[in-house]
Coordinates of C-alpha atoms in Angstrom, one line a residue:
M1 CA 0.0 0.0 0.0
H2 CA 1.2 3.5 -0.7
Q3 CA 1.8 6.0 2.0
H4 CA -1.0 8.2 0.6
Q5 CA -3.6 5.4 0.8
I6 CA -2.6 4.5 4.4
H7 CA -2.9 8.1 5.5
K8 CA -6.3 8.4 3.8
R9 CA -7.7 5.2 5.5
S10 CA -6.3 6.4 8.8
K11 CA -8.1 9.7 8.5
H12 CA -11.4 7.9 7.7
W13 CA -10.9 5.5 10.6
S14 CA -10.2 8.4 13.0
A15 CA -13.3 10.3 11.9
S16 CA -15.5 7.2 12.4
L17 CA -14.0 6.6 15.8
L18 CA -14.5 10.2 16.8
L19 CA -18.2 10.0 15.7
M20 CA -18.8 6.8 17.7
I21 CA -17.3 8.4 20.8
L22 CA -19.5 11.5 20.4
V23 CA -22.6 9.3 20.0
C24 CA -21.7 7.4 23.2
L25 CA -21.1 10.6 25.1
G26 CA -24.4 12.0 24.0
A27 CA -26.2 8.8 25.1
C28 CA -24.5 9.0 28.5
A29 CA -25.2 12.7 29.1
P30 CA -27.2 13.4 32.3
K31 CA -30.9 13.6 31.7
H32 CA -33.4 15.4 33.9
T33 CA -34.1 12.7 36.4
S34 CA -37.0 12.2 38.7
Y35 CA -36.9 11.9 42.5
S36 CA -39.1 9.6 44.6
Y37 CA -39.3 9.2 48.3
F38 CA -41.7 7.2 50.5
C39 CA -42.2 7.4 54.3
D40 CA -43.3 4.4 56.4
L41 CA -46.2 5.0 58.7
P42 CA -46.5 3.5 62.1
E43 CA -47.9 0.0 62.2
D44 CA -50.4 1.0 64.8
G45 CA -51.8 3.7 62.5
W46 CA -51.4 7.3 61.5
M47 CA -52.8 9.6 64.2
E48 CA -54.6 12.8 63.5
N49 CA -52.5 16.0 63.8
T50 CA -49.4 14.0 63.0
P51 CA -47.7 15.5 59.9
I52 CA -45.5 13.6 57.5
S53 CA -42.8 15.8 55.9
F54 CA -41.1 15.4 52.6
D55 CA -38.0 17.4 51.6
T56 CA -37.9 17.9 47.8
Q57 CA -35.0 17.3 45.5
Y58 CA -34.6 18.6 42.0
A59 CA -32.1 17.6 39.4
D60 CA -32.1 21.0 37.7
S61 CA -33.2 24.3 39.0
S62 CA -33.7 25.9 35.6
I63 CA -36.7 23.7 34.6
T64 CA -40.2 23.1 36.1
Y65 CA -41.5 19.9 37.7
D66 CA -44.7 17.9 38.4
I67 CA -45.3 16.5 41.9
T68 CA -47.3 13.3 42.3
F69 CA -48.4 12.0 45.7
A70 CA -48.8 8.3 46.3
V71 CA -50.5 6.2 49.0
R72 CA -49.7 2.5 49.7
H73 CA -52.3 0.7 51.6
S74 CA -53.5 -2.8 52.4
A75 CA -56.9 -4.4 52.0
S76 CA -57.5 -3.7 55.7
Y77 CA -58.0 0.1 54.9
S78 CA -61.6 0.7 55.9
Y79 CA -62.5 3.7 53.8
G80 CA -63.2 4.3 50.1
N81 CA -61.2 7.5 50.1
L82 CA -58.4 9.3 51.9
N83 CA -58.7 13.0 52.7
L84 CA -55.4 14.8 53.2
V85 CA -54.2 18.3 53.7
L86 CA -51.0 19.1 51.8
D87 CA -48.9 22.1 52.7
F88 CA -46.4 23.2 49.9
I89 CA -43.7 25.3 51.5
S90 CA -41.5 27.5 49.3
S91 CA -37.8 28.2 49.9
T92 CA -38.9 31.6 51.3
G93 CA -41.3 30.0 53.8
K94 CA -44.5 30.8 52.0
V95 CA -47.1 28.1 52.6
E96 CA -49.7 27.0 50.0
R97 CA -52.3 24.6 51.3
K98 CA -54.2 22.1 49.2
N99 CA -56.9 19.6 50.1
L100 CA -56.5 16.2 48.4
N101 CA -59.3 13.7 48.2
F102 CA -57.8 10.4 47.2
A103 CA -60.3 7.9 45.7
I104 CA -59.0 4.6 47.1
A105 CA -61.9 2.5 46.0
D106 CA -64.8 2.7 43.6
E107 CA -68.5 2.8 44.6
F108 CA -68.5 -1.0 44.9
G109 CA -65.6 -1.1 47.3
N110 CA -63.0 -2.4 44.7
F111 CA -59.6 -0.8 45.4
K112 CA -58.2 1.3 42.6
G113 CA -54.5 1.4 41.7
G114 CA -52.1 -1.4 41.3
G115 CA -50.4 -3.8 43.6
F116 CA -49.5 -7.3 44.6
G117 CA -51.6 -9.5 47.0
D118 CA -53.0 -7.5 49.9
Y119 CA -51.1 -4.2 49.0
Y120 CA -52.2 -1.4 46.7
Q121 CA -50.7 1.8 45.5
R122 CA -52.6 4.8 44.2
S123 CA -50.9 7.9 42.8
Q124 CA -52.3 11.3 41.9
L125 CA -50.7 14.4 40.4
V126 CA -51.0 17.3 42.9
V127 CA -48.9 20.1 41.4
A128 CA -47.9 20.6 37.8
D129 CA -45.3 22.9 36.2
V130 CA -43.8 24.2 39.4
K131 CA -40.5 25.9 39.9
P132 CA -38.1 24.2 42.4
Q133 CA -38.0 27.3 44.7
D134 CA -41.8 27.3 44.9
V135 CA -41.9 23.9 46.6
H136 CA -39.1 23.2 49.0
K137 CA -41.0 20.9 51.3
V138 CA -44.3 19.1 51.3
V139 CA -46.1 18.3 54.5
A140 CA -49.1 15.9 54.6
W141 CA -51.8 15.8 57.3
P142 CA -54.6 13.3 57.7
A143 CA -58.0 15.0 57.4
M144 CA -60.5 12.2 57.9
K145 CA -63.5 13.5 59.9
G146 CA -64.3 11.4 63.0
C147 CA -61.2 9.3 62.6
K148 CA -58.5 9.7 65.3
T149 CA -56.1 7.0 63.9
L150 CA -55.9 5.7 60.3
T151 CA -55.0 2.1 60.0
G152 CA -54.2 0.2 56.8
I153 CA -52.1 3.0 55.3
H154 CA -48.5 1.8 55.1
N155 CA -46.6 4.4 53.1
L156 CA -46.9 7.9 51.8
G157 CA -44.7 9.2 49.0
I158 CA -43.9 11.9 46.5
T159 CA -42.5 11.6 43.0
I160 CA -41.0 14.6 41.3
T161 CA -40.6 14.5 37.6
P162 CA -39.6 17.1 35.0
H163 CA -42.7 18.8 33.5
E164 CA -43.3 18.0 29.9
K165 CA -44.7 20.8 27.8

């Protein structure tokens, strides 16, 4: 082979290798990830006036996010719904309160949501297109009238995902 042909093939190979490396780096670039956190509730029940607090985490402060709230319960949960009060606390301390009525079961008593065996999970979007500084912490309070202690609720959780326009 002539020196000129070797140099030409070497250039072509180098360009192909560089292109493959750039594609791999692009595939490995960090994406806007989601954050999920669940709190375990006491086995003897969730007592009224006992808040559950969630510190939020965001991957990128320059985009907006959606916050979904989730409830994990067993078939021993006695109600068809779960009423909660959610406080959304900003980084400046401003509190925005929202009442959330979770439909746990349909009108026939069949549990909604998915799960295995005796356990179910139900999720609901509670805030959409929010800036990270507007929700620094989420605090959940039980708000079931006439019920001092909720049993059958095992976990409460939040999931924070990038808002898709």
